[in-house]
Amino acid sequence: MIREPVVDPPTLAPFALPSEGRAIPTLDGALAAALERVTGLASTVLRVPTAFVALLGSDRRCFAGGPAVPRWLAHDPGTLFRSGLSGRILMSEQLTALRDARADPSPGVATTARDFGVAGFLGMRLVSADGEATAIFCAVDVEPRDWTAEETRLFREIAISALTEIELQRRTADAERIEQQLRHDALHDRLTGLPNRAFFVERVRIAVERARRNPDECFGVLFLDLDNFKAINDSFGHVAGDELLLEVSRRLTGCLRSLDMLARLGGDEFALLLENIREPSDAARVAERLQASLQTPITVGEDEAYTSVSLGIAVHSEADDHPQHLLRSADLALYRAKEQGRARFQVFDPRMHEEAVRRLRLETDLRRALERNQFRLHYQPVVSLDTGRIVAVEALLRWEHPERGLVPPGEFIHVAEEAGIISEISRWVLEQACRQCQSWRRDHGDDAPESVWVNLSMRQLAEGGLARQVSEVLQSLRFEAKRLTLEVTENLLVENVDVSLRTLSELHELGVRVFMDDFGSGHSSLGFLDRLAIDGIKIDRSFIGHLGAGDRPLQLVRTIVALVRGLGFIPIAEGVETEEQLRLLRDMGCEFAQGFHFSRAVPPDGIAKLLKVRVRW
Ligand code: C2E
Ligand code: MG
Ligand code: MG
């Protein structure tokens, strides 16, 4: 199945790409300038050598203004915070005005004042809108002062403007920090902290542009997909799955140069941008390194899990330098790598694109074929070697494609399986075949085929729910179960054995017969035969085709027929093409046969003609 196309990222503002690790901007510069202005103003208006603001909380710094800033203030503002003087201001909700701090009775104040050379003193705590004390604001004189009401009023007003200044700057800094966080989140994956798809695509776009200006530069895009992530998630749980992803991203990152960018596209999919490589083989070497990094097991919770990664590689080419095409190429290559099994990598080849387009077109057409009534059933007679008469017909699906003509099932069944539409098609086949069988019985009575044989897809059998579908069709058409035979291929027993075996038994219980198709052509496992609820075995035409070409093929077929019978199954020979093959099969007591010698698969009226002349072989 073609995977979801890579979509265009949301457009990013030109400034939106923060360089990794950029610090949150501080507004210190602006705040310092503002507070120095305000304290300078206070010192002028109040005619004091210095006024200062001391920030509280984690941000303990002093900003002072005036013609004579004392040394202790400029060099060690910490002393101030530890002093009794700042405690005195903080404890009071009111403005503190001292004629001579050296004579103040509050604990610690007089000593501090003497140490610092402070006499006349005005101080006030600055409380922000949320009720928190953010700073203290002070004016200091070296001589005792009798502060006038006008002076304290001015002091209060200037202190409030200092507070406004601090709050404004802090709010701006907060807003800036939040905005930057949001920008970071929009471009990074939450779990691993790696760049996300939008960020990655943007970087690829930039790389493409750079390569356009400088054609000597070569870079590659790699798509990575863990091979067994779903299984790990299912068996160890999501928390463990997350742990695994984190460790995988750490290991992959460990293989890269600082120039390269690893991103998480989502789920277990990662992407890698390799800048400045010389040739595709460089990318392949990185792929090998990445794969090797996952060879040691990963600890998840109390367990150890093994994982591997499949990779698709696309190297930038001048011929096609659209960023989206490059990503799609890497994706297609990954798809190819996955098809070949686990822990593989594939380098994109333009033919993959042609193939994918062809496949996509086929899939789209196929989805519409049912509603456009483009499917046909042809029927191939099954002959009883005992009587020489047609006893059954096998329904074989054809697709009447408006441009391509009659398409054989081998070209589209597997596509329908992967596209998830096989079940609807099968239902149509089943209904159509049963109806046709009824129609022949109406027209030809006992000369009509006794039963119709219908092929089943391996997928369906392994998915379960098939028996119910069959039973529904039988009931709605009032079709006798014994007149239906279902053919299944032996390959289905390779995967999902349990479900397949159960479905076979369910079908058997319905009263329909089940035959194994193409026996001997796939992964035959004789060990399974005794566990299968089947009635007959169709011997693959590759064996029958050699009949008449010597002793050994003859012995082989004879042995298979004997084996099938010995196990209590009905033997059926497929692909009988010559008179001689027919004779040999008859001699060895094979019961039924099919093949071009009797008839190819033909439309329903072709079968009607054969029935009318009461053909006999
Ligand atoms: P199959 O079930 O083994 O069908 C027999 C195939 O062998 C048919 O090809 C038939 O035309 C061909 N054949 C019959 N006699 C001879 C002969 O004497 N010589 C040679 N060389 N070939 C012969 P066809 O119709 O192309 O079908 C191919 C396969 O497609 C079928 O193999 C079956 O597995 C699958 N198929 C067909 N119809 C359906 C369907 O409705 N559903 C599903 N799931 N699969 C189907
Ligand atoms: Mg068949
Ligand atoms: Mg067959």
XYZ file of C-alpha atoms and ligand atoms in Angstrom:
665
model
C 0.000 0.000 0.000
C 1.242 3.463 -0.756
C 1.845 5.352 2.416
C 0.387 8.715 3.213
C 2.040 11.399 1.114
C 4.322 13.853 2.806
C 2.277 16.990 3.327
C 3.464 20.552 3.130
C 4.387 21.931 6.528
C 2.561 24.908 7.930
C 4.272 27.996 6.605
C 6.791 29.262 9.060
C 7.591 32.889 9.556
C 11.105 33.669 8.322
C 12.431 34.217 11.838
C 10.864 31.060 13.139
C 13.907 28.857 13.011
C 15.669 29.390 16.306
C 19.186 28.161 16.176
C 19.467 25.221 18.554
C 20.293 26.154 22.092
C 19.731 29.890 21.728
C 19.362 31.458 25.191
C 16.106 32.987 26.317
C 16.657 36.720 25.722
C 16.974 38.720 28.939
C 15.812 42.255 29.145
C 18.549 43.222 31.554
C 19.842 45.948 29.321
C 16.499 47.668 29.024
C 15.678 47.214 32.710
C 19.027 48.550 33.870
C 18.695 51.639 31.703
C 15.175 52.302 32.976
C 16.073 51.856 36.639
C 19.215 53.924 36.392
C 17.110 56.696 34.884
C 14.540 56.498 37.701
C 17.122 56.368 40.495
C 19.033 59.214 38.878
C 15.831 61.230 38.859
C 15.237 60.458 42.543
C 18.723 61.600 43.500
C 18.314 64.881 41.611
C 14.836 65.656 42.892
C 15.658 64.758 46.500
C 19.184 66.166 46.355
C 20.820 63.015 47.744
C 24.143 61.482 46.663
C 22.447 58.266 45.684
C 19.125 56.428 45.228
C 18.903 52.771 44.414
C 16.587 49.848 43.654
C 17.399 46.371 44.955
C 15.550 43.527 43.274
C 14.346 40.725 45.521
C 13.621 37.074 44.849
C 16.022 35.060 42.752
C 17.121 38.102 40.835
C 19.111 39.924 43.556
C 20.696 42.886 41.901
C 20.996 46.582 42.578
C 20.580 49.487 40.229
C 21.804 52.792 41.544
C 21.793 56.363 40.284
C 23.139 59.712 41.534
C 26.434 61.597 41.683
C 28.016 59.553 44.516
C 27.102 55.886 44.486
C 28.832 54.368 47.535
C 31.402 51.650 46.982
C 29.544 49.012 49.004
C 26.492 49.441 46.777
C 28.391 49.202 43.570
C 30.563 46.256 44.583
C 28.659 44.141 47.046
C 24.915 44.657 46.981
C 24.597 41.383 48.940
C 25.656 43.200 52.075
C 22.603 45.352 51.789
C 20.242 42.409 51.689
C 21.767 40.941 54.756
C 21.587 44.236 56.621
C 19.034 45.303 59.212
C 18.209 48.244 57.006
C 16.505 46.260 54.252
C 14.691 44.178 56.874
C 13.378 47.383 58.398
C 11.910 48.494 55.044
C 10.470 45.143 54.159
C 8.660 44.762 57.488
C 6.824 48.013 57.023
C 3.869 48.641 54.787
C 4.587 52.332 55.048
C 7.337 54.428 53.637
C 10.257 54.505 56.041
C 11.707 57.982 56.583
C 14.664 58.260 58.990
C 16.277 61.530 59.981
C 19.421 59.665 61.020
C 19.546 55.900 60.545
C 22.565 55.700 62.863
C 20.259 56.571 65.746
C 17.410 54.205 64.820
C 16.461 51.782 67.604
C 15.311 48.887 65.342
C 17.604 45.826 65.559
C 20.649 46.000 63.355
C 19.793 49.293 61.694
C 22.139 51.622 63.527
C 25.141 49.305 63.025
C 24.469 48.913 59.320
C 23.997 52.629 58.925
C 27.278 53.328 60.610
C 29.089 50.669 58.577
C 27.703 52.034 55.323
C 27.961 55.696 56.201
C 24.218 56.234 55.917
C 22.455 59.003 57.849
C 19.299 60.469 56.259
C 17.288 57.639 54.766
C 14.075 57.082 52.743
C 12.987 53.557 51.913
C 9.943 51.750 50.582
C 9.184 48.231 49.520
C 7.741 47.764 46.043
C 4.879 45.290 45.929
C 3.771 43.988 42.568
C 0.161 43.606 41.446
C 0.102 39.962 42.556
C 1.006 40.999 46.129
C 4.620 39.950 46.084
C 7.433 42.232 47.261
C 9.644 42.580 44.194
C 12.148 45.229 45.269
C 13.080 47.909 47.700
C 13.599 51.495 46.655
C 15.868 53.765 48.775
C 17.303 57.247 48.860
C 20.397 57.753 51.037
C 22.131 60.830 52.395
C 25.425 60.974 54.276
C 24.046 63.736 56.525
C 20.975 63.589 58.768
C 17.876 64.886 56.947
C 14.506 66.268 58.010
C 12.404 64.981 55.148
C 9.592 67.322 54.091
C 6.127 66.045 53.209
C 6.728 67.159 49.650
C 9.974 65.145 49.486
C 8.374 61.930 50.768
C 5.464 62.415 48.323
C 7.917 62.776 45.426
C 9.926 59.798 46.680
C 6.777 57.648 46.756
C 5.815 58.673 43.212
C 9.247 57.924 41.824
C 9.290 54.568 43.686
C 5.989 53.654 42.061
C 7.311 54.467 38.629
C 10.305 52.200 39.371
C 7.850 49.431 40.240
C 5.946 50.003 37.002
C 9.200 49.809 35.109
C 10.189 46.503 36.754
C 6.802 44.905 36.186
C 6.670 46.004 32.599
C 10.094 44.600 31.837
C 9.382 41.345 33.645
C 6.098 40.858 31.847
C 7.757 41.445 28.511
C 10.462 38.957 29.413
C 7.847 36.394 30.448
C 5.909 36.905 27.242
C 9.080 36.512 25.253
C 9.984 33.342 27.122
C 6.522 31.868 26.595
C 6.576 32.748 22.941
C 9.927 31.133 22.528
C 8.725 28.026 24.354
C 5.714 27.834 22.066
C 7.908 28.251 19.055
C 10.149 25.492 20.358
C 7.172 23.205 21.002
C 5.777 23.838 17.541
C 9.015 22.605 16.037
C 9.990 19.801 18.387
C 8.722 16.439 19.372
C 7.523 16.407 22.941
C 8.788 12.962 23.916
C 12.289 12.987 22.519
C 12.870 16.721 22.193
C 14.030 16.082 18.633
C 12.937 18.399 15.829
C 9.535 17.426 14.471
C 8.274 16.985 10.936
C 7.610 20.695 10.320
C 11.091 21.640 11.460
C 12.669 18.837 9.460
C 10.860 19.723 6.257
C 11.921 23.335 6.692
C 15.559 22.304 7.084
C 15.326 20.154 3.967
C 13.883 23.126 2.118
C 16.830 25.248 3.197
C 19.276 22.518 2.191
C 17.679 22.304 -1.248
C 17.993 26.053 -1.676
C 21.601 26.015 -0.620
C 22.361 23.204 -3.054
C 20.661 25.199 -5.789
C 23.103 28.047 -5.237
C 26.040 25.740 -4.814
C 25.652 22.705 -7.089
C 28.728 20.992 -5.637
C 26.958 20.434 -2.357
C 25.333 17.083 -1.912
C 23.040 16.005 0.869
C 20.803 13.078 1.698
C 17.512 12.432 3.403
C 16.971 9.181 5.304
C 13.655 7.874 6.547
C 13.800 5.382 9.396
C 11.162 3.096 10.789
C 11.504 0.672 13.685
C 10.722 -2.868 12.624
C 8.898 -4.244 15.601
C 7.728 -1.235 17.550
C 4.078 -2.235 17.550
C 4.893 -5.623 19.006
C 7.027 -4.032 21.731
C 4.305 -1.526 22.530
C 1.705 -4.264 22.679
C 3.692 -6.585 24.875
C 5.495 -4.150 27.198
C 2.989 -1.271 27.252
C 3.120 2.361 26.179
C 5.384 3.602 28.949
C 7.975 1.059 27.907
C 7.352 1.997 24.281
C 8.182 5.615 25.110
C 11.309 4.564 26.965
C 12.401 2.585 23.962
C 11.828 5.495 21.603
C 13.872 7.742 23.863
C 16.772 5.333 23.967
C 16.580 4.756 20.221
C 16.692 8.491 19.584
C 19.692 8.766 21.920
C 21.555 5.988 20.145
C 20.783 7.317 16.702
C 21.866 10.809 17.724
C 25.103 9.325 19.012
C 25.970 8.205 15.474
C 25.696 11.657 13.934
C 27.835 14.681 13.322
C 26.672 17.988 14.731
C 25.765 19.093 11.229
C 23.219 16.328 10.737
C 19.662 16.644 11.885
C 17.651 13.799 13.318
C 13.914 14.382 13.604
C 11.008 12.340 14.874
C 8.207 12.337 12.379
C 5.778 10.586 14.686
C 5.208 7.122 16.117
C 8.269 5.041 15.404
C 9.271 7.056 12.350
C 12.400 9.156 12.295
C 14.083 11.161 9.572
C 17.631 12.232 9.124
C 19.153 15.024 7.087
C 22.771 14.404 6.171
C 24.384 17.573 4.949
C 27.603 17.730 3.035
C 28.024 14.168 1.903
C 30.106 13.301 -1.118
C 28.087 10.504 -2.629
C 25.187 8.147 -1.898
C 27.519 5.534 -0.453
C 28.287 7.960 2.391
C 24.621 7.889 3.314
C 24.635 4.101 3.102
C 27.553 3.974 5.519
C 25.642 6.148 7.974
C 22.655 3.822 7.562
C 24.836 0.870 8.520
C 26.145 2.740 11.522
C 22.620 3.571 12.664
C 21.577 -0.046 12.321
C 24.617 -1.225 14.229
C 23.802 1.156 17.088
C 20.630 -0.804 17.784
C 22.249 -4.208 17.931
C 22.584 -4.299 21.688
C 19.303 -4.771 23.548
C 17.474 -1.830 25.076
C 16.337 -1.936 28.669
C 12.685 -1.093 29.056
C 11.439 -1.290 32.630
C 12.712 -4.593 33.890
C 12.923 -6.208 30.497
C 15.266 -6.075 27.579
C 13.979 -5.522 24.092
C 15.656 -5.940 20.748
C 14.740 -3.614 17.972
C 16.025 -2.890 14.505
C 15.453 -0.193 11.994
C 14.686 -0.117 8.268
C 15.891 2.835 6.239
C 15.079 4.540 2.974
C 17.715 6.824 1.493
C 17.251 9.590 -1.061
C 20.149 11.697 -2.197
C 19.528 15.181 -3.530
C 19.848 15.467 -7.270
C 19.875 18.566 -9.421
C 17.433 16.992 -11.844
C 14.655 16.919 -9.302
C 15.275 19.329 -6.510
C 11.840 19.769 -5.029
C 11.979 19.210 -1.249
C 8.700 17.304 -1.194
C 9.900 14.979 -3.934
C 13.035 14.231 -1.997
C 11.024 13.312 1.092
C 8.680 11.175 -0.936
C 11.616 9.390 -2.536
C 13.076 8.562 0.870
C 9.669 7.312 1.950
C 9.329 5.093 -1.126
C 12.797 3.685 -0.574
C 11.849 2.927 3.035
C 8.731 1.159 1.844
C 10.880 -0.963 -0.428
C 13.320 -1.730 2.366
C 10.452 -2.839 4.597
C 9.095 -5.083 1.891
C 12.359 -6.976 1.902
C 12.273 -7.748 5.589
C 13.711 -6.213 8.702
C 16.873 -4.212 9.240
C 17.407 -3.360 5.583
C 18.059 -0.142 3.797
C 17.331 0.910 0.247
C 18.607 3.780 -1.830
C 15.920 5.452 -3.907
C 15.859 4.611 -7.579
C 13.570 6.590 -9.945
C 11.959 3.334 -11.049
C 10.506 3.034 -7.573
C 8.560 6.149 -8.307
C 7.138 4.814 -11.560
C 6.189 1.605 -9.828
C 4.542 3.484 -6.958
C 2.538 5.659 -9.320
C 1.406 2.620 -11.273
C 0.446 0.895 -8.077
C -1.416 3.898 -6.720
C -3.359 4.234 -9.956
C -4.215 0.556 -9.858
C -5.369 0.856 -6.276
C -7.550 3.871 -7.020
C -9.112 2.167 -10.034
C -9.635 -0.974 -8.018
C -11.532 0.883 -5.313
C -14.021 2.045 -7.933
C -14.236 -1.221 -9.835
C -16.980 -2.699 -7.671
C -19.352 0.248 -7.862
C -18.650 0.592 -11.587
C -19.512 -3.043 -12.062
C -16.211 -3.911 -13.729
C -15.730 -7.340 -12.192
C -16.650 -10.508 -14.085
C -16.568 -14.127 -13.078
C -15.325 -16.713 -15.494
C -15.772 -20.379 -14.763
C -13.528 -23.330 -15.395
C -15.108 -26.787 -15.454
C -14.022 -29.438 -12.983
C -14.350 -32.891 -14.505
C -15.048 -36.175 -12.752
C -12.500 -38.641 -14.161
C -14.896 -41.401 -13.311
C -17.790 -40.216 -15.497
C -16.026 -37.674 -17.730
C -18.739 -35.121 -16.891
C -18.582 -31.602 -15.508
C -19.299 -31.908 -11.799
C -18.320 -28.467 -10.657
C -16.947 -25.154 -11.832
C -14.288 -22.966 -10.295
C -15.147 -19.274 -10.278
C -12.198 -17.160 -11.404
C -12.293 -13.423 -11.078
C -11.589 -11.044 -13.964
C -11.460 -7.275 -13.980
C -12.732 -5.558 -17.077
C -10.612 -2.443 -16.995
C -11.808 0.325 -19.343
C -8.285 0.852 -20.747
C -6.331 -2.261 -19.895
C -8.928 -4.799 -20.957
C -9.445 -8.046 -19.045
C -7.015 -8.042 -16.109
C -6.160 -11.459 -14.595
C -6.487 -11.874 -10.820
C -2.770 -12.364 -10.306
C -2.305 -8.672 -11.114
C -4.752 -7.195 -8.676
C -5.738 -9.600 -5.866
C -2.666 -8.779 -3.764
C -3.232 -5.059 -4.310
C -6.838 -5.452 -3.162
C -5.575 -7.308 -0.106
C -3.143 -4.567 0.818
C -5.674 -1.831 0.111
C -8.084 -3.544 2.499
C -10.856 -4.021 -0.055
C -10.502 -7.751 -0.607
C -13.347 -8.536 1.745
C -15.921 -6.545 -0.256
C -14.692 -8.051 -3.493
C -14.845 -11.562 -2.067
C -18.381 -11.044 -0.922
C -19.354 -9.998 -4.419
C -17.593 -13.076 -5.873
C -19.321 -15.387 -3.432
C -22.802 -14.016 -4.112
C -22.288 -13.884 -7.842
C -20.935 -17.445 -8.018
C -23.795 -18.867 -5.929
C -26.401 -17.029 -8.014
C -24.831 -18.315 -11.225
C -24.843 -21.857 -9.905
C -28.547 -21.544 -9.061
C -29.257 -20.167 -12.496
C -27.558 -23.161 -14.222
C -29.487 -25.547 -12.043
C -32.724 -23.850 -13.070
C -31.798 -24.083 -16.776
C -30.041 -27.456 -16.934
C -31.377 -29.473 -14.012
C -29.118 -32.354 -13.062
C -26.739 -31.686 -15.965
C -25.710 -28.462 -14.228
C -22.565 -28.400 -12.073
C -23.299 -29.801 -8.640
C -21.183 -27.246 -6.908
C -19.284 -24.020 -7.379
C -15.735 -23.571 -6.115
C -14.699 -20.155 -4.920
C -11.185 -18.942 -4.118
C -10.528 -17.220 -0.824
C -7.851 -14.704 -0.030
C -5.296 -15.693 2.583
C -5.757 -12.344 4.253
C -9.409 -12.941 4.915
C -8.884 -16.296 6.433
C -6.294 -14.967 8.831
C -8.489 -12.052 9.845
C -11.428 -14.055 11.136
C -15.106 -13.183 10.649
C -15.124 -15.034 7.359
C -17.448 -17.847 8.416
C -20.120 -15.331 9.385
C -19.876 -13.635 6.006
C -20.210 -16.943 4.192
C -23.141 -17.988 6.319
C -24.925 -14.689 5.632
C -24.558 -15.138 1.890
C -25.788 -18.730 2.031
C -28.832 -17.712 4.013
C -29.771 -14.671 1.990
C -29.588 -16.653 -1.269
C -30.997 -19.863 0.224
C -27.987 -21.587 -1.252
C -27.260 -25.105 -0.010
C -23.961 -25.198 1.852
C -22.976 -28.512 0.296
C -22.976 -26.865 -3.151
C -20.249 -24.452 -2.140
C -16.560 -25.311 -2.006
C -14.015 -22.794 -0.797
C -10.408 -22.934 -1.945
C -7.630 -21.760 0.304
C -3.918 -21.720 -0.455
C -1.470 -23.435 1.822
C 0.554 -20.259 2.306
C -2.043 -18.960 4.689
C -0.834 -21.415 7.255
C 2.457 -19.628 7.583
C 1.078 -16.671 9.496
C -1.710 -16.376 12.003
C -2.015 -20.105 12.215
C -4.473 -20.128 15.106
C -7.028 -17.816 13.551
C -6.758 -19.580 10.214
C -7.281 -23.003 11.737
C -10.294 -21.762 13.690
C -11.843 -20.174 10.592
C -11.378 -23.397 8.675
C -13.259 -25.330 11.359
C -16.039 -22.750 11.433
C -16.451 -23.017 7.676
C -16.475 -26.769 7.936
C -19.222 -26.621 10.528
C -21.357 -24.554 8.162
C -21.374 -27.558 5.846
C -19.356 -26.000 3.031
C -16.399 -27.934 1.725
C -12.885 -26.553 1.915
C -10.109 -27.519 -0.474
C -6.483 -26.679 -0.282
C -5.422 -24.965 -3.504
C -2.085 -25.172 -5.322
C -0.752 -27.872 -3.031
C 2.997 -28.212 -3.271
C 3.641 -24.774 -4.746
C 4.211 -22.825 -1.577
C 5.304 -23.384 1.960
C 3.945 -26.899 2.229
C 3.954 -28.144 5.709
C 2.908 -31.711 5.760
C 2.865 -31.497 9.523
C -0.224 -29.353 9.344
C -2.292 -31.552 7.101
C -3.740 -33.663 9.898
C -4.815 -30.564 11.834
C -6.698 -28.980 8.962
C -10.455 -29.119 8.644
C -10.337 -29.615 4.887
C -11.947 -32.026 2.461
C -9.814 -32.008 -0.651
C -6.418 -31.109 -1.979
C -5.769 -29.565 -5.373
C -2.407 -30.730 -6.636
C -0.551 -27.823 -8.180
C -0.318 -27.694 -11.938
C 3.488 -27.623 -11.806
C 3.393 -31.336 -10.917
C 0.727 -32.204 -13.472
C 2.544 -30.230 -16.180
C 5.460 -32.674 -16.034
C 3.276 -35.712 -16.247
C 4.192 -37.609 -19.403
C 7.766 -36.326 -19.311
C 9.282 -39.422 -17.787
C 9.132 -41.773 -14.904
C 10.013 -39.590 -11.981
C 7.273 -36.957 -12.488
C 4.824 -39.794 -12.812
C 6.069 -41.369 -9.594
C 5.866 -38.027 -7.863
C 2.244 -37.384 -8.811
C 1.322 -40.970 -8.001
C 2.859 -40.578 -4.556
C 1.072 -37.292 -3.913
C -2.284 -38.728 -4.957
C -1.700 -41.723 -2.690
C -0.704 -39.443 0.178
C -3.785 -37.259 -0.243
C -6.069 -40.258 -0.361
C -4.300 -41.933 2.497
C -5.052 -38.919 4.677
C -8.717 -39.164 3.712
C -8.777 -36.136 1.402
C -10.121 -35.912 -2.137
C -7.325 -35.447 -4.715
C -7.926 -32.963 -7.548
C -5.451 -32.453 -10.393
C -4.962 -28.891 -11.635
C -3.636 -27.812 -15.025
C -4.334 -30.889 -17.112
C -3.359 -29.870 -20.630
C -2.985 -33.110 -22.607
C -4.870 -36.280 -23.358
C -1.931 -38.263 -21.990
C -1.978 -36.474 -18.648
C -5.678 -37.202 -18.402
C -5.075 -40.899 -19.059
C -2.291 -41.182 -16.507
C -4.378 -39.459 -13.836
C -7.316 -41.677 -14.559
C -5.095 -44.747 -14.271
C -3.839 -43.734 -10.873
C -7.379 -43.195 -9.627
C -7.380 -39.420 -9.242
C -11.007 -38.381 -8.851
C -11.264 -34.887 -10.306
C -9.316 -32.777 -12.749
C -9.244 -29.302 -14.206
C -7.218 -27.779 -16.993
C -7.028 -26.304 -20.458
C -7.426 -29.795 -21.907
C -11.051 -29.674 -20.814
C -11.651 -25.953 -21.002
C -10.184 -22.650 -20.092
C -12.107 -20.440 -17.706
C -14.998 -19.064 -19.767
C -17.910 -16.655 -19.217
C -21.172 -18.204 -17.920
C -22.651 -18.743 -21.365
C -19.554 -20.741 -22.326
C -20.363 -23.166 -19.515
C -24.021 -23.209 -20.638
C -22.906 -24.325 -24.127
C -20.811 -27.181 -22.690
C -23.753 -28.266 -20.559
C -26.138 -28.157 -23.493
C -24.085 -30.561 -25.610
C -23.617 -32.713 -22.475
C -19.910 -32.767 -23.097
C -18.010 -35.823 -21.932
C -14.276 -36.539 -21.695
P -6.079 -20.880 -8.918
O -7.191 -20.864 -7.951
O -5.061 -21.939 -8.759
O -6.741 -20.901 -10.328
C -6.237 -21.627 -11.364
C -5.502 -20.766 -12.298
O -4.824 -21.593 -13.231
C -6.415 -19.887 -13.115
O -5.715 -18.700 -13.438
C -6.614 -20.697 -14.361
O -6.958 -19.952 -15.511
C -5.271 -21.333 -14.537
N -5.356 -22.596 -15.255
C -6.387 -23.480 -15.249
N -6.101 -24.540 -16.013
C -4.860 -24.364 -16.519
C -4.015 -25.116 -17.371
O -4.347 -26.183 -17.831
N -2.806 -24.594 -17.648
C -2.412 -23.430 -17.178
N -1.214 -22.957 -17.500
N -3.180 -22.659 -16.351
C -4.409 -23.132 -16.031
P -6.309 -17.319 -13.098
O -7.744 -17.283 -13.432
O -5.410 -16.325 -13.659
O -6.236 -17.255 -11.525
C -5.044 -17.142 -10.872
C -5.236 -17.184 -9.397
O -5.933 -16.031 -8.938
C -6.085 -18.331 -8.928
O -5.334 -19.462 -8.875
C -6.538 -17.851 -7.584
O -5.545 -18.119 -6.612
C -6.640 -16.353 -7.766
N -8.043 -16.015 -7.895
C -8.834 -16.138 -8.980
N -10.095 -15.712 -8.697
C -10.080 -15.326 -7.405
C -11.091 -14.801 -6.507
O -12.268 -14.651 -6.829
N -10.696 -14.520 -5.232
C -9.430 -14.720 -4.825
N -9.134 -14.420 -3.578
N -8.463 -15.213 -5.629
C -8.792 -15.521 -6.911
Mg -8.264 -22.008 -7.152
Mg -4.951 -23.613 -8.106
